[in-house]
Tab-separated table of C-alpha atoms in Angstrom:
chain	number	residue	atom	x	y	z
A	337	UNK	CA	-82.201	-63.801	31.972
A	338	UNK	CA	-83.133	-60.870	34.220
A	339	UNK	CA	-81.220	-57.607	34.104
A	340	UNK	CA	-79.783	-58.333	37.527
A	341	UNK	CA	-78.754	-61.812	36.454
A	342	UNK	CA	-77.148	-60.508	33.287
A	343	UNK	CA	-75.254	-57.869	35.271
A	344	UNK	CA	-74.038	-60.517	37.701
A	345	UNK	CA	-72.869	-62.689	34.828
A	346	UNK	CA	-71.000	-59.757	33.319
A	347	UNK	CA	-69.284	-59.060	36.642
A	348	UNK	CA	-68.214	-62.682	36.828
A	349	UNK	CA	-66.851	-62.501	33.277
A	350	UNK	CA	-64.979	-59.316	34.071
A	351	UNK	CA	-63.470	-60.879	37.148
A	352	UNK	CA	-62.321	-63.950	35.250
A	353	UNK	CA	-61.131	-61.902	32.296
A	354	UNK	CA	-59.187	-59.624	34.593
A	355	UNK	CA	-57.218	-62.589	35.926
A	356	UNK	CA	-56.643	-64.023	32.448
A	357	UNK	CA	-55.802	-60.683	30.866
A	358	UNK	CA	-53.037	-60.031	33.356
A	359	UNK	CA	-51.134	-62.866	31.672
A	360	UNK	CA	-52.411	-62.426	28.119
A	361	UNK	CA	-50.733	-60.847	25.127
A	362	UNK	CA	-51.548	-57.275	24.137
A	363	UNK	CA	-53.492	-58.533	21.114
A	364	UNK	CA	-55.647	-60.863	23.221
A	365	UNK	CA	-56.284	-58.121	25.745
A	366	UNK	CA	-57.536	-55.829	22.978
A	367	UNK	CA	-59.966	-58.491	21.694
A	368	UNK	CA	-61.426	-59.253	25.136
A	369	UNK	CA	-61.693	-55.607	26.142
A	370	UNK	CA	-63.473	-54.704	22.898
A	371	UNK	CA	-66.172	-57.286	23.649
A	372	UNK	CA	-66.938	-55.877	27.107
A	373	UNK	CA	-69.409	-53.104	27.989
A	374	UNK	CA	-67.959	-49.646	28.566
A	375	UNK	CA	-68.427	-49.806	32.349
A	376	UNK	CA	-66.476	-53.040	32.534
A	377	UNK	CA	-63.712	-51.656	30.326
A	378	UNK	CA	-63.363	-48.737	32.722
A	379	UNK	CA	-63.151	-51.132	35.662
A	380	UNK	CA	-60.456	-53.224	34.012
A	381	UNK	CA	-58.519	-50.140	32.979
A	382	UNK	CA	-58.172	-49.227	36.662
A	383	UNK	CA	-56.665	-52.587	37.566
A	384	UNK	CA	-52.954	-52.241	38.251
A	385	UNK	CA	-52.107	-55.807	37.194
A	386	UNK	CA	-53.186	-54.997	33.647
A	387	UNK	CA	-51.414	-51.668	33.238
A	388	UNK	CA	-48.174	-52.222	35.186
A	389	UNK	CA	-45.058	-52.836	33.102
A	390	UNK	CA	-42.425	-55.352	34.171
A	391	UNK	CA	-40.345	-52.857	36.144
A	392	UNK	CA	-43.343	-52.005	38.342
A	393	UNK	CA	-43.995	-55.548	39.542
A	394	UNK	CA	-42.663	-56.314	43.014
A	395	UNK	CA	-39.832	-58.862	42.983
A	396	UNK	CA	-40.390	-62.269	44.510
A	397	UNK	CA	-38.403	-63.471	47.479
A	398	UNK	CA	-37.724	-62.388	51.037
A	399	UNK	CA	-36.302	-58.913	50.446
A	400	UNK	CA	-36.040	-56.132	53.010
A	401	UNK	CA	-35.552	-53.205	50.619
A	402	UNK	CA	-36.824	-52.909	47.046
A	403	UNK	CA	-34.881	-50.097	45.397
A	404	UNK	CA	-36.473	-48.741	42.212
A	405	UNK	CA	-33.699	-46.675	40.624
A	406	UNK	CA	-35.074	-45.330	37.362
A	407	UNK	CA	-35.524	-42.299	35.132
A	408	UNK	CA	-38.308	-39.752	35.251
A	409	UNK	CA	-41.632	-40.930	33.920
A	410	UNK	CA	-40.777	-44.594	34.578
A	411	UNK	CA	-43.730	-44.834	36.942
A	412	UNK	CA	-41.842	-44.902	40.239
A	413	UNK	CA	-44.429	-42.900	42.202
A	414	UNK	CA	-47.325	-44.990	40.900
A	415	UNK	CA	-45.436	-48.164	41.807
A	416	UNK	CA	-44.764	-46.987	45.351
A	417	UNK	CA	-48.361	-45.893	45.865
A	418	UNK	CA	-49.790	-49.112	44.412
A	419	UNK	CA	-47.550	-51.195	46.648
A	420	UNK	CA	-48.585	-49.246	49.744
A	421	UNK	CA	-52.287	-49.481	48.893
A	422	UNK	CA	-52.068	-53.194	48.162
A	423	UNK	CA	-50.333	-53.840	51.473
A	424	UNK	CA	-52.946	-51.722	53.243
A	425	UNK	CA	-55.746	-53.821	51.698
A	426	UNK	CA	-54.061	-57.057	52.731
A	427	UNK	CA	-53.000	-56.014	56.250
A	428	UNK	CA	-55.562	-54.111	58.284
A	429	UNK	CA	-53.129	-53.726	61.176
A	430	UNK	CA	-50.320	-52.270	59.015
A	431	UNK	CA	-48.439	-49.194	60.196
A	432	UNK	CA	-46.742	-47.587	57.203
A	433	UNK	CA	-44.185	-44.789	56.925
A	434	UNK	CA	-44.338	-42.460	53.910
A	435	UNK	CA	-41.057	-40.530	53.805
A	436	UNK	CA	-40.343	-37.773	51.280
A	437	UNK	CA	-37.348	-35.484	50.888
A	438	UNK	CA	-39.490	-32.754	52.508
A	439	UNK	CA	-42.892	-32.802	54.183
A	440	UNK	CA	-44.320	-30.750	51.309
A	441	UNK	CA	-43.079	-33.222	48.681
A	442	UNK	CA	-44.419	-36.151	50.688
A	443	UNK	CA	-47.844	-34.524	50.795
A	444	UNK	CA	-47.957	-33.226	47.201
A	445	UNK	CA	-46.458	-36.282	45.504
A	446	UNK	CA	-46.879	-39.343	47.690
A	447	UNK	CA	-50.326	-38.586	49.102
A	448	UNK	CA	-52.241	-36.004	47.050
A	449	UNK	CA	-50.511	-36.333	43.679
A	450	UNK	CA	-52.090	-37.846	40.551
A	451	UNK	CA	-50.202	-41.092	41.256
A	452	UNK	CA	-50.313	-40.801	45.055
A	453	UNK	CA	-52.024	-43.094	47.541
A	454	UNK	CA	-55.351	-41.226	47.499
A	455	UNK	CA	-55.752	-41.478	43.714
A	456	UNK	CA	-54.504	-45.052	43.595
A	457	UNK	CA	-56.290	-46.427	46.646
A	458	UNK	CA	-59.696	-44.713	46.500
A	459	UNK	CA	-61.261	-46.879	43.746
A	460	UNK	CA	-60.669	-50.002	45.856
A	461	UNK	CA	-61.244	-48.944	49.449
A	462	UNK	CA	-61.944	-45.910	51.617
A	463	UNK	CA	-58.893	-43.650	51.887
A	464	UNK	CA	-59.076	-40.713	54.290
A	465	UNK	CA	-56.326	-38.071	54.372
A	466	UNK	CA	-56.079	-36.235	57.686
A	467	UNK	CA	-53.788	-33.417	56.652
A	468	UNK	CA	-53.571	-31.801	60.087
A	469	UNK	CA	-52.197	-35.062	61.501
A	470	UNK	CA	-50.167	-36.022	58.438
A	471	UNK	CA	-51.974	-39.336	58.384
A	472	UNK	CA	-53.663	-41.535	55.763
A	473	UNK	CA	-56.306	-43.988	57.030
A	474	UNK	CA	-57.435	-46.889	54.886
A	475	UNK	CA	-60.769	-48.673	55.050
A	476	UNK	CA	-59.035	-51.862	56.140
A	477	UNK	CA	-57.757	-50.156	59.286
A	478	UNK	CA	-54.180	-49.671	58.052
A	479	UNK	CA	-52.581	-46.289	58.788
A	480	UNK	CA	-49.803	-44.475	56.890
A	481	UNK	CA	-47.911	-41.606	58.506
A	482	UNK	CA	-46.108	-38.916	56.515
A	483	UNK	CA	-42.539	-37.952	57.437
A	484	UNK	CA	-39.844	-35.646	56.113
A	485	UNK	CA	-36.232	-36.741	55.567
A	486	UNK	CA	-35.295	-33.173	56.470
A	487	UNK	CA	-36.620	-33.830	60.000
A	488	UNK	CA	-34.969	-37.149	60.882
A	489	UNK	CA	-35.814	-36.900	64.596
A	490	UNK	CA	-39.495	-37.384	63.730
A	491	UNK	CA	-38.598	-40.947	62.739
A	492	UNK	CA	-36.851	-41.668	66.008
A	493	UNK	CA	-39.273	-43.761	68.048
A	494	UNK	CA	-42.170	-44.676	65.703
A	495	UNK	CA	-42.349	-48.339	64.667
A	496	UNK	CA	-43.622	-49.555	61.306
A	497	UNK	CA	-44.396	-52.720	59.395
A	498	UNK	CA	-43.745	-51.104	56.023
A	499	UNK	CA	-42.231	-47.981	54.489
A	500	UNK	CA	-42.138	-46.118	51.207
A	501	UNK	CA	-39.150	-43.775	50.806
A	502	UNK	CA	-39.366	-41.429	47.834
A	503	UNK	CA	-36.519	-39.610	46.016
A	504	UNK	CA	-33.839	-40.953	48.325
A	505	UNK	CA	-31.141	-39.228	46.256
A	506	UNK	CA	-32.536	-35.843	47.382
A	507	UNK	CA	-32.431	-36.639	51.106
A	508	UNK	CA	-30.040	-34.256	52.887
A	509	UNK	CA	-28.164	-36.994	54.767
A	510	UNK	CA	-28.444	-40.532	56.110
A	511	UNK	CA	-29.969	-39.692	59.506
A	512	UNK	CA	-33.601	-40.132	58.397
A	513	UNK	CA	-32.781	-43.431	56.685
A	514	UNK	CA	-31.014	-44.744	59.790
A	515	UNK	CA	-33.954	-43.868	62.024
A	516	UNK	CA	-36.431	-45.306	59.507
A	517	UNK	CA	-34.594	-48.632	59.333
A	518	UNK	CA	-34.288	-48.872	63.112
A	519	UNK	CA	-38.049	-48.385	63.443
A	520	UNK	CA	-38.927	-50.825	60.659
A	521	UNK	CA	-39.385	-53.750	63.031
A	522	UNK	CA	-43.068	-54.629	63.321
A	523	UNK	CA	-44.433	-57.926	62.073
A	524	UNK	CA	-42.624	-60.946	60.680
A	525	UNK	CA	-41.400	-59.351	57.462
A	526	UNK	CA	-40.885	-55.587	57.709
A	527	UNK	CA	-39.761	-54.102	54.389
A	528	UNK	CA	-39.451	-50.861	52.451
A	529	UNK	CA	-39.808	-49.662	48.877
A	530	UNK	CA	-37.445	-46.914	47.729
A	531	UNK	CA	-38.295	-44.928	44.588
A	532	UNK	CA	-35.707	-42.509	43.250
A	533	UNK	CA	-33.941	-40.982	40.305
A	534	UNK	CA	-30.289	-41.778	41.047
A	535	UNK	CA	-27.555	-39.425	42.117
A	536	UNK	CA	-24.112	-40.504	43.324
A	537	UNK	CA	-24.689	-39.796	47.015
A	538	UNK	CA	-23.211	-41.685	49.936
A	539	UNK	CA	-26.697	-42.710	51.062
A	540	UNK	CA	-27.566	-44.091	47.611
A	541	UNK	CA	-24.447	-46.251	47.632
A	542	UNK	CA	-25.217	-47.406	51.151
A	543	UNK	CA	-28.732	-48.531	50.263
A	544	UNK	CA	-27.563	-50.213	47.055
A	545	UNK	CA	-25.050	-52.257	49.059
A	546	UNK	CA	-27.461	-53.307	51.822
A	547	UNK	CA	-27.887	-57.033	52.514
A	548	UNK	CA	-31.405	-58.035	51.576
A	549	UNK	CA	-31.797	-55.267	49.003
A	550	UNK	CA	-33.073	-55.952	45.491
A	551	UNK	CA	-32.957	-53.407	42.704
A	552	UNK	CA	-35.106	-52.529	39.717
A	553	UNK	CA	-33.518	-50.361	37.035
A	554	UNK	CA	-35.341	-48.586	34.252
A	555	UNK	CA	-35.649	-45.590	31.976
A	556	UNK	CA	-38.290	-43.137	30.839
A	557	UNK	CA	-38.834	-45.053	27.618
A	558	UNK	CA	-39.798	-48.212	29.553
A	559	UNK	CA	-43.203	-46.737	30.402
A	560	UNK	CA	-45.555	-47.600	27.510
A	561	UNK	CA	-48.223	-45.220	28.817
A	562	UNK	CA	-46.208	-42.037	28.246
A	563	UNK	CA	-47.002	-40.026	25.106
A	564	UNK	CA	-44.571	-41.046	22.379
A	565	UNK	CA	-44.114	-37.390	21.429
A	566	UNK	CA	-42.876	-36.629	24.954
A	567	UNK	CA	-40.435	-39.548	25.005
A	568	UNK	CA	-39.072	-38.621	21.569
A	569	UNK	CA	-38.710	-34.961	22.527
A	570	UNK	CA	-36.803	-35.803	25.724
A	571	UNK	CA	-34.504	-38.177	23.844
A	572	UNK	CA	-33.820	-35.577	21.162
A	573	UNK	CA	-33.046	-32.859	23.696
A	574	UNK	CA	-31.178	-34.766	26.406
A	575	UNK	CA	-30.332	-38.231	25.044
A	576	UNK	CA	-26.734	-39.215	25.809
A	577	UNK	CA	-25.983	-36.135	27.938
A	578	UNK	CA	-25.151	-36.502	31.593
A	579	UNK	CA	-28.505	-34.999	32.534
A	580	UNK	CA	-30.346	-37.360	30.197
A	581	UNK	CA	-28.469	-40.428	31.338
A	582	UNK	CA	-29.254	-39.607	34.954
A	583	UNK	CA	-32.788	-38.224	34.701
A	584	UNK	CA	-34.109	-40.273	31.758
A	585	UNK	CA	-32.042	-43.475	31.756
A	586	UNK	CA	-31.695	-43.769	35.513
A	587	UNK	CA	-27.916	-44.167	35.441
A	588	UNK	CA	-25.844	-43.165	38.440
A	589	UNK	CA	-22.822	-41.304	37.106
A	590	UNK	CA	-19.922	-40.871	39.475
A	591	UNK	CA	-16.966	-38.550	39.138
A	592	UNK	CA	-13.618	-40.245	39.672
A	593	UNK	CA	-11.556	-38.583	42.398
A	594	UNK	CA	-9.119	-36.235	40.660
A	595	UNK	CA	-10.746	-36.782	37.253
A	596	UNK	CA	-9.039	-35.026	34.353
A	597	UNK	CA	-12.462	-34.664	32.743
A	598	UNK	CA	-15.123	-34.134	35.436
A	599	UNK	CA	-18.510	-34.801	33.924
A	600	UNK	CA	-19.595	-31.239	34.601
A	601	UNK	CA	-16.671	-30.048	32.458
A	602	UNK	CA	-17.717	-32.291	29.572
A	603	UNK	CA	-21.290	-30.986	29.808
A	604	UNK	CA	-20.067	-27.403	29.864
A	605	UNK	CA	-18.065	-27.991	26.690
A	606	UNK	CA	-20.950	-29.310	24.601
A	607	UNK	CA	-22.586	-27.813	21.518
A	608	UNK	CA	-25.211	-29.289	19.207
A	609	UNK	CA	-23.203	-28.851	16.016
A	610	UNK	CA	-19.776	-27.560	15.010
A	611	UNK	CA	-19.161	-24.443	12.909
A	612	UNK	CA	-17.316	-24.634	9.605
A	613	UNK	CA	-14.067	-26.541	10.117
A	614	UNK	CA	-10.794	-25.726	8.394
A	615	UNK	CA	-9.073	-28.974	9.404
A	616	UNK	CA	-10.323	-32.436	10.364
A	617	UNK	CA	-8.238	-35.262	11.822
A	618	UNK	CA	-9.100	-38.844	12.750
A	619	UNK	CA	-7.225	-40.196	15.765
A	620	UNK	CA	-6.666	-43.962	15.978
A	621	UNK	CA	-5.619	-46.116	18.922
A	622	UNK	CA	-5.146	-49.605	17.393
A	623	UNK	CA	-5.868	-52.678	19.549
A	624	UNK	CA	-2.983	-54.874	20.658
A	625	UNK	CA	-4.597	-58.015	19.240
A	626	UNK	CA	-7.705	-59.426	17.615
A	627	UNK	CA	-11.045	-59.655	19.420
A	628	UNK	CA	-9.887	-57.878	22.570
A	629	UNK	CA	-9.851	-54.172	23.264
A	630	UNK	CA	-11.619	-51.638	21.103
A	631	UNK	CA	-9.926	-49.823	18.280
A	632	UNK	CA	-10.362	-46.192	19.264
A	633	UNK	CA	-11.413	-44.097	16.260
A	634	UNK	CA	-12.321	-40.476	17.008
A	635	UNK	CA	-12.673	-37.564	14.581
A	636	UNK	CA	-12.011	-33.968	15.606
A	637	UNK	CA	-11.857	-30.693	13.736
A	638	UNK	CA	-10.595	-27.144	14.169
A	639	UNK	CA	-12.531	-24.033	13.229
A	640	UNK	CA	-11.119	-20.850	11.760
A	641	UNK	CA	-10.965	-19.192	15.180
A	642	UNK	CA	-8.798	-21.990	16.584
A	643	UNK	CA	-11.474	-23.850	18.539
A	644	UNK	CA	-11.419	-27.646	18.552
A	645	UNK	CA	-14.491	-29.879	18.133
A	646	UNK	CA	-14.923	-33.617	18.668
A	647	UNK	CA	-17.327	-34.607	15.910
A	648	UNK	CA	-17.528	-38.431	15.798
A	649	UNK	CA	-16.702	-41.562	17.785
A	650	UNK	CA	-16.429	-44.371	15.239
A	651	UNK	CA	-14.607	-46.849	17.490
A	652	UNK	CA	-15.126	-50.568	16.878
A	653	UNK	CA	-14.818	-53.543	19.226
A	654	UNK	CA	-13.531	-57.007	18.385
A	655	UNK	CA	-12.666	-56.242	14.763
A	656	UNK	CA	-9.805	-57.776	12.784
A	657	UNK	CA	-7.011	-55.464	11.564
A	658	UNK	CA	-8.740	-55.303	8.191
A	659	UNK	CA	-12.048	-54.565	9.915
A	660	UNK	CA	-10.871	-51.671	12.039
A	661	UNK	CA	-8.820	-50.286	9.147
A	662	UNK	CA	-11.970	-50.183	7.010
A	663	UNK	CA	-13.765	-48.426	9.858
A	664	UNK	CA	-11.006	-45.803	9.981
A	665	UNK	CA	-11.190	-45.269	6.222
A	666	UNK	CA	-14.986	-44.972	6.332
A	667	UNK	CA	-14.837	-42.441	9.165
A	668	UNK	CA	-12.199	-40.377	7.363
A	669	UNK	CA	-14.368	-40.307	4.249
A	670	UNK	CA	-17.501	-39.287	6.184
A	671	UNK	CA	-15.885	-36.367	7.965
A	672	UNK	CA	-13.594	-35.285	5.116
A	673	UNK	CA	-10.417	-35.830	7.160
A	674	UNK	CA	-7.153	-34.438	5.835
A	675	UNK	CA	-5.074	-36.584	8.194
A	676	UNK	CA	-5.238	-39.883	10.080
A	677	UNK	CA	-3.092	-39.908	13.219
A	678	UNK	CA	-2.450	-43.433	14.482
A	679	UNK	CA	-0.450	-44.703	17.423
A	680	UNK	CA	2.409	-46.930	16.242
A	681	UNK	CA	3.380	-48.546	19.542
A	682	UNK	CA	1.363	-51.660	18.745
A	683	UNK	CA	2.700	-52.947	15.437
A	684	UNK	CA	4.708	-49.993	14.178
A	685	UNK	CA	4.796	-49.855	10.386
A	686	UNK	CA	2.224	-52.657	10.223
A	687	UNK	CA	-0.415	-50.196	11.422
A	688	UNK	CA	0.279	-47.906	8.494
A	689	UNK	CA	0.321	-50.747	5.986
A	690	UNK	CA	-3.020	-52.047	7.257
A	691	UNK	CA	-4.564	-48.591	6.982
A	692	UNK	CA	-3.191	-48.021	3.487
A	693	UNK	CA	-4.440	-51.435	2.406
A	694	UNK	CA	-7.932	-50.308	3.354
A	695	UNK	CA	-7.564	-47.031	1.454
A	696	UNK	CA	-4.343	-46.219	-0.386
A	697	UNK	CA	-5.251	-42.521	-0.442
A	698	UNK	CA	-5.395	-42.179	3.349
A	699	UNK	CA	-2.919	-39.534	4.569
A	700	UNK	CA	-1.528	-41.453	7.561
A	701	UNK	CA	0.790	-40.058	10.229
A	702	UNK	CA	2.154	-42.463	12.833
A	703	UNK	CA	2.919	-41.272	16.337
A	704	UNK	CA	4.898	-43.122	18.966
A	705	UNK	CA	3.891	-42.671	22.595
A	706	UNK	CA	6.790	-41.981	24.923
A	707	UNK	CA	4.568	-41.346	27.957
A	708	UNK	CA	1.502	-43.007	29.434
A	709	UNK	CA	-2.065	-42.353	28.343
A	710	UNK	CA	-2.889	-40.095	31.275
A	711	UNK	CA	0.271	-38.007	30.874
A	712	UNK	CA	-0.571	-37.492	27.203
A	713	UNK	CA	-4.136	-36.598	28.137
A	714	UNK	CA	-3.320	-33.868	30.654
A	715	UNK	CA	-2.519	-31.048	28.167
A	716	UNK	CA	-5.640	-31.940	26.171
A	717	UNK	CA	-7.774	-31.825	29.330
A	718	UNK	CA	-6.310	-28.353	29.919
A	719	UNK	CA	-7.721	-27.311	26.533
A	720	UNK	CA	-11.196	-28.288	27.752
A	721	UNK	CA	-10.653	-26.337	30.970
A	722	UNK	CA	-9.667	-23.315	28.905
A	723	UNK	CA	-12.880	-23.629	26.810
A	724	UNK	CA	-10.925	-24.382	23.643
A	725	UNK	CA	-12.366	-27.836	22.868
A	726	UNK	CA	-16.031	-28.743	22.476
A	727	UNK	CA	-18.061	-31.893	21.916
A	728	UNK	CA	-20.327	-31.379	18.920
A	729	UNK	CA	-23.016	-33.809	20.036
A	730	UNK	CA	-23.003	-36.571	22.659
A	731	UNK	CA	-20.571	-39.491	22.783
A	732	UNK	CA	-21.475	-41.545	25.889
A	733	UNK	CA	-18.869	-44.315	25.515
A	734	UNK	CA	-16.050	-41.872	24.796
A	735	UNK	CA	-17.134	-39.547	27.597
A	736	UNK	CA	-17.258	-42.403	30.111
A	737	UNK	CA	-13.627	-43.164	29.284
A	738	UNK	CA	-12.553	-39.530	29.502
A	739	UNK	CA	-14.286	-39.250	32.881
A	740	UNK	CA	-12.393	-42.333	34.068
A	741	UNK	CA	-8.937	-40.798	33.618
A	742	UNK	CA	-7.502	-39.213	36.738
A	743	UNK	CA	-4.541	-37.064	37.648
A	744	UNK	CA	-1.606	-39.227	38.653
A	745	UNK	CA	-2.124	-41.985	36.107
A	746	UNK	CA	-5.208	-43.893	37.219
A	747	UNK	CA	-8.061	-45.148	35.055
A	748	UNK	CA	-11.423	-46.092	36.571
A	749	UNK	CA	-13.625	-46.055	33.490
A	750	UNK	CA	-15.254	-48.879	31.523
A	751	UNK	CA	-13.142	-51.576	29.898
A	752	UNK	CA	-9.511	-52.449	30.461
A	753	UNK	CA	-8.129	-49.464	28.604
A	754	UNK	CA	-9.381	-46.004	27.536
A	755	UNK	CA	-8.939	-46.676	23.809
A	756	UNK	CA	-11.542	-44.150	22.645
A	757	UNK	CA	-10.135	-41.500	24.975
A	758	UNK	CA	-6.626	-42.156	23.675
A	759	UNK	CA	-7.769	-41.786	20.062
A	760	UNK	CA	-9.450	-38.513	21.004
A	761	UNK	CA	-6.243	-37.299	22.650
A	762	UNK	CA	-4.191	-38.172	19.557
A	763	UNK	CA	-6.552	-36.243	17.288
A	764	UNK	CA	-6.748	-33.151	19.504
A	765	UNK	CA	-3.023	-33.145	20.230
A	766	UNK	CA	-2.277	-33.070	16.502
A	767	UNK	CA	-4.905	-30.421	15.829
A	768	UNK	CA	-4.525	-28.126	18.801
A	769	UNK	CA	-1.037	-28.545	20.211
A	770	UNK	CA	0.895	-28.776	16.946
A	771	UNK	CA	4.625	-29.212	17.202
A	772	UNK	CA	4.537	-29.009	21.013
A	773	UNK	CA	2.208	-31.979	21.237
A	774	UNK	CA	4.017	-33.904	18.510
A	775	UNK	CA	7.363	-33.372	20.182
A	776	UNK	CA	6.090	-34.843	23.394
A	777	UNK	CA	4.815	-38.026	21.821
A	778	UNK	CA	7.207	-38.376	18.921
A	779	UNK	CA	6.015	-38.355	15.275
A	780	UNK	CA	7.115	-41.351	13.188
């Protein structure tokens, strides 16, 4: 076979392998790639279908907006750029809007960045960036125009087939989005991709609720191409915190109106580890039945200078009385608790007998609630406001419940009842408010 013939055969093999490999297992991909010449391996490595993870694949169906709401490093920018470049290859008449929070971000990230349309599109077709006109021209004839969300009037008038809106949560208001949507009317199926790390803005909620919108959620750890050391370092530093849940996990964390524990307050009152503690208490909010609500089990301690520290959330869900009692005993042993404070409203003396059956040495104090959960929580929330209580670590489930309690008696957190939050309140009331707190709730 001639050299030219051999090269042609190799190209045919690469083309066929590329299609097969897109659906093959990682092990099979490794075997096929190892058998190919270096030049062909480089070609395959550049193919998006082989490197994209599931969250970067466009959803099927007749959608108008594809919202990619994910953490940093998920690959949102690469996904947006790949989608734009693919559409440009397929549709030579396409008019595309590239909208960033500012014109500088649109240029630096969406166009010129390492995952922007120039880097992504150039290996497959001619891509020309005319910076003075804010315009990207593709070899197919498609044209993408750069816009800034900070200048919404620039989007009033232009018409587009397609759009890519980046970091929607940073847009100053909804005016640019409104103008973009009104101009997205060319062709038979105009549509937009939105890539953003979430923030609880009015515009974010509006886009999430749009008819014809589909959503992809994801986190930093979903991207297999990120260095493992980076992912581990980010998780160790920010995992479970509000910042980490928003920026790494892609969660949108709202503050309840009139929240007793605004999330910013919880973040302010966080330390990595507690100092030496002179007292430790485990608060318990027993479930009303079996297999329903959680049994709230939260440990807190007090240091020699009178500061309080939440040190563990050991709550269990769906456990039998014997099961949650064992969990209480185990938690008390781990933290060296000198007291277990348990609400007696559900079951009265039975609660104490169940706890003592799990560990006869448990020092159990029963408390009877004479006011609602939120009323009991208010003086404890005031301790946080006064910088007298700290979270030694991160407790996402507990903190979601605390953030769901609002002034006036409402609860808008996860689950039917803030069982973890109530257990935390019992423990801190006993530790920090002493006789005043006990008198309000009634010690049994």
